[in-house]
Amino acid sequence: MNISANNAAVSFLDAPLKVNIWKLIMIFALSFFAYSAWGQSDFVKVKGGKLWKNNKPYYYIGTNLWYGAILGSEGQGGNRKRLCKELDTLKKLGIDNLRVLVGSDGDEGVLTKVEPTLQKAPGVYNDTILAGLDYLLKEMGKRDMVAVLYLNNAWEWSGGYGYYLEQAGGGKAPRPNEDGYPAYTNFVKSFSTNTKAQELFYDYVRFIVTRTNRYTGKKYTDDPAIMAWQIGNEPRAFSKETIPAFQKWLKKSSALIRSLDRNHLISLGSEGVAGCEDDPDTFESICSDPNIDYITIHVWPYNWGWTKKDKVAESVDIACKNTKEYLDGAMLLSKKLQKPVVMEEFGYPRDGFSFSKSSTTNGRDAYYQYVFSQIGNADKDKADFMGCNFWGWGGFAKPKHEQWLPGDDYCGDPAQEQQGLNSVFTSDKTTLRVIRQSAGRLKNIGLK
């Protein structure tokens, strides 16, 4: 055998193989850089006016589980066995998106406020609740579920505005159940102009966003179980005079979060025009912030006078009509800004305005069905109504009192509301059927 000729033949045969290997290396490298530019594929992202998850449009039905971090703790109020059972039940229903309160603030023993609180005083935290939040995110991640975490609250039930103003020397915040909501809103409208109160909030944001989960070892900023950081629950200016300061505060807050976390989405938590002193221009302004990734709206037919206590089931048609008009307004803004819309809060009472788990839910079922039917109706290349989170999940809770008391089960209704008012329980079979069927429809909508 001619060795030289044989070697030449081998070299000749190897050449295409080597070229192919280099091609594969180049393809891998380009794919890696494209992947890095997009961000990790398991983070929820926004592209072309739509939410994307795992490289496909993300349409969803979610719920509000404001008490998730408390339930995940091993301290007062904690029940990890129940939490895991709730998550498993939600996942089977097709729900993989939970809107969750990070934690409440200030004193305990207040009748209408969530407890135990997370932030006892500025920089003083209840570690059991932090552990509960860590545990919740760990368990959600195992189930491929994602959380929207809100960091503040305009309302009294978790501290929020009132707490920060108190800590900044603004005096005692009025309690709406005792002093009335006009007194409360007149007090908290100064949050938008109180820089000391805002700085205390920014310190809290830095502490939470830069945490590392004790169970997974992941930094929160690297955890795909978080879909979005949310500045607050229903942030409001509470007066036309404070709107400019309100806009400035929101913009500064979103910029701070973005400086700490480049992976996750950021949202306002706004109700929409109803949360902007009924001023569409204000709503457009705050949604135009480049650090705000998607538009949020909340819809409350009973609270907004679209239905009455004695006509809950009979008022569904007008509630749906008004909901459509409100959603259409948000969708016009969505198309203008090329940002998706999420209706992250909506609720409807039980028939007869009952708080009993055994009461019927015909009105609620019809209203939920209507809201779910509106998701994903935009053209393929247009900004879209991507998802919703009904308020709220009561699950396996067994409320003992109309007014929540320490030791009672947590359900979808926080302490300031009648227990059972807006909660969906596992015993609500007709409502669960509507949820399951609608979630099934959305599962493959992004693949059309």
Tab-separated table of C-alpha atoms in Angstrom:
chain	number	residue	atom	x	y	z
A	1	MET	CA	0.000	0.000	0.000
A	2	ASN	CA	1.241	3.454	-0.873
A	3	ILE	CA	1.306	5.114	2.560
A	4	SER	CA	1.635	8.609	1.154
A	5	ALA	CA	-1.324	8.079	-1.111
A	6	ASN	CA	-3.327	6.593	1.753
A	7	ASN	CA	-2.580	9.579	4.011
A	8	ALA	CA	-3.568	11.919	1.213
A	9	ALA	CA	-6.825	10.045	0.797
A	10	VAL	CA	-7.554	10.259	4.532
A	11	SER	CA	-6.783	13.980	4.551
A	12	PHE	CA	-9.067	14.448	1.568
A	13	LEU	CA	-11.876	12.524	3.257
A	14	ASP	CA	-11.385	14.406	6.534
A	15	ALA	CA	-11.636	17.828	4.908
A	16	PRO	CA	-15.443	17.950	4.603
A	17	LEU	CA	-15.744	16.586	8.125
A	18	LYS	CA	-13.516	19.357	9.465
A	19	VAL	CA	-15.502	21.963	7.527
A	20	ASN	CA	-18.746	20.558	8.903
A	21	ILE	CA	-17.371	20.623	12.440
A	22	TRP	CA	-16.377	24.270	12.030
A	23	LYS	CA	-19.813	25.032	10.628
A	24	LEU	CA	-21.407	23.403	13.648
A	25	ILE	CA	-19.168	25.385	15.983
A	26	MET	CA	-20.090	28.630	14.215
A	27	ILE	CA	-23.795	27.802	14.305
A	28	PHE	CA	-23.558	26.997	18.006
A	29	ALA	CA	-21.702	30.243	18.701
A	30	LEU	CA	-24.207	32.332	16.762
A	31	SER	CA	-27.073	30.567	18.501
A	32	PHE	CA	-25.469	31.235	21.869
A	33	PHE	CA	-25.068	34.939	21.174
A	34	ALA	CA	-28.601	35.209	19.833
A	35	TYR	CA	-29.847	33.394	22.921
A	36	SER	CA	-27.899	35.777	25.158
A	37	ALA	CA	-29.220	38.823	23.325
A	38	TRP	CA	-32.787	37.616	23.732
A	39	GLY	CA	-32.233	36.700	27.366
A	40	GLN	CA	-32.676	33.278	28.843
A	41	SER	CA	-35.510	31.584	26.996
A	42	ASP	CA	-37.231	30.594	30.221
A	43	PHE	CA	-37.731	34.215	31.316
A	44	VAL	CA	-41.004	35.784	30.219
A	45	LYS	CA	-40.232	38.531	27.697
A	46	VAL	CA	-42.068	41.087	25.560
A	47	LYS	CA	-41.620	41.139	21.791
A	48	GLY	CA	-43.815	42.709	19.133
A	49	GLY	CA	-46.498	43.757	21.585
A	50	LYS	CA	-46.904	40.270	23.030
A	51	LEU	CA	-45.682	38.314	26.037
A	52	TRP	CA	-43.386	35.403	25.193
A	53	LYS	CA	-42.450	32.394	27.283
A	54	ASN	CA	-40.265	29.512	26.135
A	55	ASN	CA	-40.035	31.088	22.687
A	56	LYS	CA	-43.762	31.219	21.963
A	57	PRO	CA	-46.541	33.741	22.685
A	58	TYR	CA	-47.669	33.464	26.284
A	59	TYR	CA	-51.442	33.678	26.704
A	60	TYR	CA	-52.694	32.764	30.129
A	61	ILE	CA	-55.325	32.651	32.811
A	62	GLY	CA	-53.863	33.359	36.232
A	63	THR	CA	-55.078	34.293	39.656
A	64	ASN	CA	-54.243	36.470	42.638
A	65	LEU	CA	-52.657	34.637	45.554
A	66	TRP	CA	-51.752	37.651	47.663
A	67	TYR	CA	-51.045	35.456	50.723
A	68	GLY	CA	-48.602	33.095	48.987
A	69	ALA	CA	-45.488	34.205	50.908
A	70	ILE	CA	-47.286	33.927	54.251
A	71	LEU	CA	-48.578	30.455	53.427
A	72	GLY	CA	-45.055	29.433	52.425
A	73	SER	CA	-43.586	30.363	55.806
A	74	GLU	CA	-43.053	28.118	58.804
A	75	GLY	CA	-44.158	30.817	61.219
A	76	GLN	CA	-47.516	32.370	62.056
A	77	GLY	CA	-49.997	31.746	59.254
A	78	GLY	CA	-47.693	29.345	57.422
A	79	ASN	CA	-48.935	26.092	55.943
A	80	ARG	CA	-46.559	24.621	53.377
A	81	LYS	CA	-48.614	21.491	52.931
A	82	ARG	CA	-51.621	23.572	51.960
A	83	LEU	CA	-49.506	25.806	49.701
A	84	CYS	CA	-48.229	22.838	47.697
A	85	LYS	CA	-51.745	21.438	47.479
A	86	GLU	CA	-53.018	24.788	46.181
A	87	LEU	CA	-50.241	25.020	43.596
A	88	ASP	CA	-50.905	21.487	42.365
A	89	THR	CA	-54.620	22.242	42.056
A	90	LEU	CA	-54.005	25.478	40.167
A	91	LYS	CA	-51.566	23.794	37.804
A	92	LYS	CA	-54.108	21.075	36.994
A	93	LEU	CA	-56.637	23.791	36.179
A	94	GLY	CA	-54.200	25.262	33.671
A	95	ILE	CA	-53.227	28.227	35.848
A	96	ASP	CA	-49.499	28.972	35.868
A	97	ASN	CA	-49.410	32.708	36.671
A	98	LEU	CA	-49.818	34.049	40.218
A	99	ARG	CA	-49.890	37.669	41.320
A	100	VAL	CA	-48.438	37.809	44.833
A	101	LEU	CA	-47.851	40.404	47.554
A	102	VAL	CA	-44.178	40.398	48.597
A	103	GLY	CA	-45.166	41.302	52.152
A	104	SER	CA	-47.102	43.706	54.343
A	105	ASP	CA	-45.666	46.536	56.418
A	106	GLY	CA	-45.838	47.963	59.917
A	107	ASP	CA	-47.807	47.181	63.033
A	108	GLU	CA	-49.843	44.048	63.568
A	109	GLY	CA	-53.133	43.919	65.421
A	110	VAL	CA	-54.856	46.236	62.933
A	111	LEU	CA	-58.276	44.808	62.107
A	112	THR	CA	-58.166	45.465	58.367
A	113	LYS	CA	-54.494	44.719	57.673
A	114	VAL	CA	-52.770	41.539	56.550
A	115	GLU	CA	-50.585	39.868	59.155
A	116	PRO	CA	-48.012	38.716	60.011
A	117	THR	CA	-46.154	41.629	58.477
A	118	LEU	CA	-42.857	41.341	56.618
A	119	GLN	CA	-41.399	44.811	57.191
A	120	LYS	CA	-41.683	45.608	60.897
A	121	ALA	CA	-39.795	48.895	60.592
A	122	PRO	CA	-37.442	50.345	57.971
A	123	GLY	CA	-34.742	47.717	57.434
A	124	VAL	CA	-36.253	45.334	60.004
A	125	TYR	CA	-37.697	42.219	58.370
A	126	ASN	CA	-39.597	39.144	59.484
A	127	ASP	CA	-37.313	36.362	58.294
A	128	THR	CA	-40.068	33.751	58.395
A	129	ILE	CA	-41.965	35.634	55.683
A	130	LEU	CA	-38.798	36.018	53.622
A	131	ALA	CA	-38.344	32.258	53.923
A	132	GLY	CA	-41.969	31.868	52.879
A	133	LEU	CA	-41.380	33.910	49.743
A	134	ASP	CA	-38.270	31.864	48.961
A	135	TYR	CA	-40.219	28.645	49.428
A	136	LEU	CA	-43.120	29.848	47.298
A	137	LEU	CA	-40.800	30.703	44.405
A	138	LYS	CA	-39.003	27.371	44.747
A	139	GLU	CA	-42.261	25.437	44.554
A	140	MET	CA	-43.591	27.555	41.696
A	141	GLY	CA	-40.379	27.001	39.756
A	142	LYS	CA	-40.721	23.225	40.169
A	143	ARG	CA	-44.152	23.467	38.541
A	144	ASP	CA	-43.126	25.853	35.741
A	145	MET	CA	-45.299	28.597	37.231
A	146	VAL	CA	-44.429	32.294	37.309
A	147	ALA	CA	-45.083	35.073	39.807
A	148	VAL	CA	-45.810	38.765	39.476
A	149	LEU	CA	-44.502	40.275	42.720
A	150	TYR	CA	-45.867	43.630	43.867
A	151	LEU	CA	-43.725	45.721	46.178
A	152	ASN	CA	-46.039	48.445	47.494
A	153	ASN	CA	-49.735	49.173	47.975
A	154	ALA	CA	-51.792	52.339	47.698
A	155	TRP	CA	-54.358	50.796	50.050
A	156	GLU	CA	-54.262	50.171	53.758
A	157	TRP	CA	-54.609	46.404	53.841
A	158	SER	CA	-50.868	45.730	53.585
A	159	GLY	CA	-49.407	48.996	54.903
A	160	GLY	CA	-47.930	50.521	51.775
A	161	TYR	CA	-48.288	54.279	51.295
A	162	GLY	CA	-49.594	54.859	54.818
A	163	TYR	CA	-46.768	52.895	56.427
A	164	TYR	CA	-44.031	54.792	54.588
A	165	LEU	CA	-45.590	58.153	55.403
A	166	GLU	CA	-45.789	57.226	59.084
A	167	GLN	CA	-42.136	56.178	59.083
A	168	ALA	CA	-41.198	59.438	57.359
A	169	GLY	CA	-42.775	61.459	60.168
A	170	GLY	CA	-46.071	62.201	58.472
A	171	GLY	CA	-48.209	61.237	61.465
A	172	LYS	CA	-50.598	58.354	62.008
A	173	ALA	CA	-52.349	57.109	58.895
A	174	PRO	CA	-56.157	57.158	59.178
A	175	ARG	CA	-57.848	53.772	59.141
A	176	PRO	CA	-60.591	53.628	56.510
A	177	ASN	CA	-62.793	51.307	58.576
A	178	GLU	CA	-62.725	53.838	61.424
A	179	ASP	CA	-62.053	57.213	59.810
A	180	GLY	CA	-63.472	56.665	56.325
A	181	TYR	CA	-61.777	56.456	52.939
A	182	PRO	CA	-61.848	60.236	52.262
A	183	ALA	CA	-59.655	60.796	55.334
A	184	TYR	CA	-57.340	57.988	54.255
A	185	THR	CA	-56.937	59.132	50.645
A	186	ASN	CA	-56.406	62.744	51.743
A	187	PHE	CA	-53.523	61.512	53.915
A	188	VAL	CA	-51.827	59.150	51.464
A	189	LYS	CA	-51.945	61.558	48.510
A	190	SER	CA	-48.805	63.117	50.001
A	191	PHE	CA	-46.816	59.938	49.292
A	192	SER	CA	-46.210	61.174	45.745
A	193	THR	CA	-44.445	64.282	47.077
A	194	ASN	CA	-42.758	62.889	50.202
A	195	THR	CA	-39.192	62.072	49.149
A	196	LYS	CA	-38.286	60.637	52.558
A	197	ALA	CA	-41.134	58.117	52.389
A	198	GLN	CA	-40.105	57.228	48.855
A	199	GLU	CA	-36.471	56.683	49.849
A	200	LEU	CA	-37.620	54.207	52.496
A	201	PHE	CA	-39.515	52.384	49.772
A	202	TYR	CA	-36.466	52.385	47.484
A	203	ASP	CA	-34.399	50.804	50.277
A	204	TYR	CA	-37.013	48.055	50.518
A	205	VAL	CA	-36.919	47.533	46.743
A	206	ARG	CA	-33.135	47.155	46.801
A	207	PHE	CA	-33.352	44.629	49.622
A	208	ILE	CA	-36.005	42.445	47.988
A	209	VAL	CA	-34.884	42.541	44.353
A	210	THR	CA	-31.264	41.673	45.196
A	211	ARG	CA	-32.151	38.739	47.470
A	212	THR	CA	-30.830	35.221	47.030
A	213	ASN	CA	-33.262	32.354	47.555
A	214	ARG	CA	-32.079	30.276	50.525
A	215	TYR	CA	-33.549	27.066	49.109
A	216	THR	CA	-32.469	27.223	45.477
A	217	GLY	CA	-29.338	29.343	45.832
A	218	LYS	CA	-30.577	31.485	42.942
A	219	LYS	CA	-30.490	35.233	43.033
A	220	TYR	CA	-33.977	36.620	42.568
A	221	THR	CA	-32.645	38.477	39.537
A	222	ASP	CA	-31.744	35.123	37.951
A	223	ASP	CA	-34.925	33.241	38.839
A	224	PRO	CA	-37.295	32.431	35.933
A	225	ALA	CA	-40.058	31.722	38.475
A	226	ILE	CA	-40.479	35.501	38.637
A	227	MET	CA	-42.275	36.925	35.606
A	228	ALA	CA	-42.310	40.553	36.690
A	229	TRP	CA	-41.631	43.043	39.422
A	230	GLN	CA	-44.547	45.351	40.049
A	231	ILE	CA	-44.135	48.774	41.622
A	232	GLY	CA	-47.309	48.475	43.643
A	233	ASN	CA	-50.881	47.363	43.963
A	234	GLU	CA	-53.066	50.012	42.366
A	235	PRO	CA	-50.681	52.968	42.696
A	236	ARG	CA	-52.588	56.249	42.619
A	237	ALA	CA	-51.894	59.960	42.896
A	238	PHE	CA	-55.163	60.425	44.839
A	239	SER	CA	-55.434	64.030	43.585
A	240	LYS	CA	-54.983	65.869	40.311
A	241	GLU	CA	-52.505	68.222	41.981
A	242	THR	CA	-50.066	65.416	42.763
A	243	ILE	CA	-50.185	63.754	39.321
A	244	PRO	CA	-46.850	65.242	38.120
A	245	ALA	CA	-45.092	64.051	41.291
A	246	PHE	CA	-46.857	60.690	41.000
A	247	GLN	CA	-45.558	60.239	37.454
A	248	LYS	CA	-42.050	61.162	38.557
A	249	TRP	CA	-42.127	58.658	41.431
A	250	LEU	CA	-43.270	55.802	39.188
A	251	LYS	CA	-40.575	56.578	36.641
A	252	LYS	CA	-37.874	56.706	39.300
A	253	SER	CA	-39.119	53.423	40.772
A	254	SER	CA	-39.067	51.601	37.444
A	255	ALA	CA	-35.577	52.932	36.683
A	256	LEU	CA	-34.324	51.679	40.042
A	257	ILE	CA	-35.748	48.197	39.488
A	258	ARG	CA	-34.277	48.089	35.990
A	259	SER	CA	-30.849	49.075	37.318
A	260	LEU	CA	-31.009	46.122	39.718
A	261	ASP	CA	-32.526	43.517	37.406
A	262	ARG	CA	-32.116	43.302	33.633
A	263	ASN	CA	-33.817	39.912	33.279
A	264	HIS	CA	-37.359	40.443	34.468
A	265	LEU	CA	-40.300	42.448	33.236
A	266	ILE	CA	-41.518	45.526	35.114
A	267	SER	CA	-45.135	46.653	35.419
A	268	LEU	CA	-47.018	49.363	37.265
A	269	GLY	CA	-49.891	47.491	38.908
A	270	SER	CA	-52.214	50.271	37.763
A	271	GLU	CA	-55.976	49.885	37.454
A	272	GLY	CA	-55.880	51.866	34.220
A	273	VAL	CA	-57.631	55.182	33.660
A	274	ALA	CA	-59.691	54.551	36.814
A	275	GLY	CA	-56.466	54.641	38.826
A	276	CYS	CA	-55.242	57.858	37.194
A	277	GLU	CA	-57.889	60.291	38.446
A	278	ASP	CA	-59.909	59.267	35.361
A	279	ASP	CA	-57.357	60.972	33.125
A	280	PRO	CA	-56.406	58.972	29.993
A	281	ASP	CA	-53.399	61.220	29.355
A	282	THR	CA	-51.933	60.346	32.750
A	283	PHE	CA	-52.416	56.649	32.077
A	284	GLU	CA	-50.727	56.953	28.699
A	285	SER	CA	-47.861	58.899	30.237
A	286	ILE	CA	-47.052	56.337	32.924
A	287	CYS	CA	-47.384	53.423	30.485
A	288	SER	CA	-45.059	55.155	27.997
A	289	ASP	CA	-42.111	54.779	30.361
A	290	PRO	CA	-39.584	52.618	28.446
A	291	ASN	CA	-38.885	50.634	31.628
A	292	ILE	CA	-42.537	49.545	31.816
A	293	ASP	CA	-42.896	46.408	29.711
A	294	TYR	CA	-46.637	45.797	29.655
A	295	ILE	CA	-49.912	47.547	30.458
A	296	THR	CA	-52.008	46.507	33.439
A	297	ILE	CA	-55.676	47.164	34.088
A	298	HIS	CA	-58.069	46.160	36.871
A	299	VAL	CA	-61.845	45.838	36.471
A	300	TRP	CA	-64.337	45.743	39.352
A	301	PRO	CA	-67.985	45.726	38.198
A	302	TYR	CA	-69.477	45.827	41.706
A	303	ASN	CA	-67.037	48.371	43.155
A	304	TRP	CA	-67.571	50.609	40.127
A	305	GLY	CA	-71.363	50.496	40.335
A	306	TRP	CA	-72.011	48.323	37.279
A	307	THR	CA	-73.882	45.762	39.354
A	308	LYS	CA	-75.880	45.873	42.579
A	309	LYS	CA	-76.095	43.547	45.555
A	310	ASP	CA	-79.624	42.458	44.699
A	311	LYS	CA	-78.931	42.030	40.967
A	312	VAL	CA	-75.582	40.275	40.744
A	313	ALA	CA	-76.647	37.549	38.309
A	314	GLU	CA	-79.000	39.851	36.400
A	315	SER	CA	-76.339	42.538	35.793
A	316	VAL	CA	-73.822	40.412	33.899
A	317	ASP	CA	-74.686	41.845	30.477
A	318	ILE	CA	-74.070	45.451	31.500
A	319	ALA	CA	-70.918	44.401	33.383
A	320	CYS	CA	-69.597	42.709	30.236
A	321	LYS	CA	-70.504	45.702	28.055
A	322	ASN	CA	-68.691	48.148	30.333
A	323	THR	CA	-65.736	45.791	30.683
A	324	LYS	CA	-65.414	45.633	26.889
A	325	GLU	CA	-65.378	49.433	26.648
A	326	TYR	CA	-62.726	49.700	29.352
A	327	LEU	CA	-60.606	46.969	27.773
A	328	ASP	CA	-60.959	48.543	24.318
A	329	GLY	CA	-59.526	51.785	25.684
A	330	ALA	CA	-56.503	49.929	27.019
A	331	MET	CA	-56.086	48.077	23.721
A	332	LEU	CA	-55.952	51.345	21.769
A	333	LEU	CA	-53.080	52.413	24.007
A	334	SER	CA	-51.534	48.963	23.655
A	335	LYS	CA	-51.399	49.261	19.882
A	336	LYS	CA	-50.017	52.792	20.099
A	337	LEU	CA	-47.219	51.800	22.485
A	338	GLN	CA	-46.788	48.237	21.182
A	339	LYS	CA	-47.073	46.851	24.695
A	340	PRO	CA	-49.303	43.915	25.683
A	341	VAL	CA	-52.248	44.237	28.071
A	342	VAL	CA	-52.943	42.123	31.153
A	343	MET	CA	-56.149	42.407	33.201
A	344	GLU	CA	-54.403	41.378	36.388
A	345	GLU	CA	-57.360	41.981	38.711
A	346	PHE	CA	-61.056	41.433	38.185
A	347	GLY	CA	-63.716	39.997	40.408
A	348	TYR	CA	-67.422	39.371	40.558
A	349	PRO	CA	-69.589	38.584	43.608
A	350	ARG	CA	-71.410	35.357	44.244
A	351	ASP	CA	-75.133	35.222	43.465
A	352	GLY	CA	-77.218	37.173	45.957
A	353	PHE	CA	-74.034	38.878	47.166
A	354	SER	CA	-73.515	35.879	49.430
A	355	PHE	CA	-70.243	35.103	51.210
A	356	SER	CA	-71.122	31.440	51.723
A	357	LYS	CA	-69.099	28.767	49.942
A	358	SER	CA	-72.323	26.864	49.290
A	359	SER	CA	-73.969	29.719	47.356
A	360	THR	CA	-74.270	29.659	43.570
A	361	THR	CA	-71.994	31.545	41.172
A	362	ASN	CA	-74.016	31.841	37.962
A	363	GLY	CA	-73.268	35.539	37.538
A	364	ARG	CA	-69.585	35.099	38.262
A	365	ASP	CA	-69.263	32.144	35.901
A	366	ALA	CA	-70.815	34.103	33.041
A	367	TYR	CA	-68.636	37.137	33.701
A	368	TYR	CA	-65.448	35.081	33.943
A	369	GLN	CA	-66.347	33.292	30.712
A	370	TYR	CA	-66.707	36.639	28.962
A	371	VAL	CA	-63.373	38.009	30.192
A	372	PHE	CA	-61.555	34.806	29.246
A	373	SER	CA	-63.098	34.904	25.761
A	374	GLN	CA	-61.477	38.285	25.053
A	375	ILE	CA	-57.900	37.019	25.445
A	376	GLY	CA	-55.902	36.592	22.257
A	377	ASN	CA	-58.241	38.323	19.833
A	378	ALA	CA	-55.688	40.600	18.157
A	379	ASP	CA	-54.110	39.977	14.776
A	380	LYS	CA	-50.944	37.914	14.715
A	381	ASP	CA	-48.669	40.929	14.270
A	382	LYS	CA	-50.455	43.281	16.666
A	383	ALA	CA	-50.180	44.023	20.379
A	384	ASP	CA	-52.603	41.829	22.245
A	385	PHE	CA	-54.654	41.178	25.376
A	386	MET	CA	-52.416	38.392	26.660
A	387	GLY	CA	-53.839	37.283	29.958
A	388	CYS	CA	-55.747	37.883	33.137
A	389	ASN	CA	-55.579	37.132	36.856
A	390	PHE	CA	-58.945	36.743	38.534
A	391	TRP	CA	-59.283	37.899	42.135
A	392	GLY	CA	-58.831	35.769	43.951
A	393	TRP	CA	-57.957	32.205	44.797
A	394	GLY	CA	-59.498	30.879	48.019
A	395	GLY	CA	-58.766	27.254	47.207
A	396	PHE	CA	-59.061	24.942	50.192
A	397	ALA	CA	-59.673	27.731	52.722
A	398	LYS	CA	-62.540	27.379	55.173
A	399	PRO	CA	-63.446	30.904	56.348
A	400	LYS	CA	-64.713	30.984	59.919
A	401	HIS	CA	-65.770	34.612	60.174
A	402	GLU	CA	-67.001	37.326	57.848
A	403	GLN	CA	-64.235	39.546	59.248
A	404	TRP	CA	-60.847	37.822	59.078
A	405	LEU	CA	-59.245	37.154	62.465
A	406	PRO	CA	-55.738	35.863	63.294
A	407	GLY	CA	-55.772	32.080	63.065
A	408	ASP	CA	-58.397	31.997	60.309
A	409	ASP	CA	-57.525	30.498	56.934
A	410	TYR	CA	-56.291	32.921	54.300
A	411	CYS	CA	-58.482	33.141	51.217
A	412	GLY	CA	-58.758	35.439	48.212
A	413	ASP	CA	-60.216	38.267	50.289
A	414	PRO	CA	-57.713	40.282	52.367
A	415	ALA	CA	-58.509	41.395	55.895
A	416	GLN	CA	-60.401	44.553	54.887
A	417	GLU	CA	-62.999	42.594	52.904
A	418	GLN	CA	-65.709	40.121	53.823
A	419	GLN	CA	-64.273	36.624	53.692
A	420	GLY	CA	-65.769	34.859	50.690
A	421	LEU	CA	-66.683	38.037	48.791
A	422	ASN	CA	-64.527	37.456	45.710
A	423	SER	CA	-62.856	34.124	46.507
A	424	VAL	CA	-62.930	31.123	44.201
A	425	PHE	CA	-62.858	27.928	46.263
A	426	THR	CA	-62.153	24.352	45.202
A	427	SER	CA	-65.826	23.626	45.901
A	428	ASP	CA	-66.910	26.080	43.158
A	429	LYS	CA	-67.151	23.339	40.547
A	430	THR	CA	-68.929	25.361	37.857
A	431	THR	CA	-66.379	28.184	38.093
A	432	LEU	CA	-63.488	25.734	37.971
A	433	ARG	CA	-64.981	24.185	34.846
A	434	VAL	CA	-65.060	27.590	33.129
A	435	ILE	CA	-61.449	28.225	34.140
A	436	ARG	CA	-60.225	24.803	33.017
A	437	GLN	CA	-61.947	24.957	29.634
A	438	SER	CA	-60.779	28.503	28.931
A	439	ALA	CA	-57.203	27.749	29.971
A	440	GLY	CA	-57.247	24.772	27.627
A	441	ARG	CA	-58.305	27.005	24.735
A	442	LEU	CA	-55.423	29.388	25.383
A	443	LYS	CA	-52.784	26.695	25.674
A	444	ASN	CA	-52.107	26.509	21.948
A	445	ILE	CA	-53.452	29.858	20.777
A	446	GLY	CA	-49.960	31.225	20.237
A	447	LEU	CA	-49.160	28.404	17.823
A	448	LYS	CA	-51.871	29.297	15.292
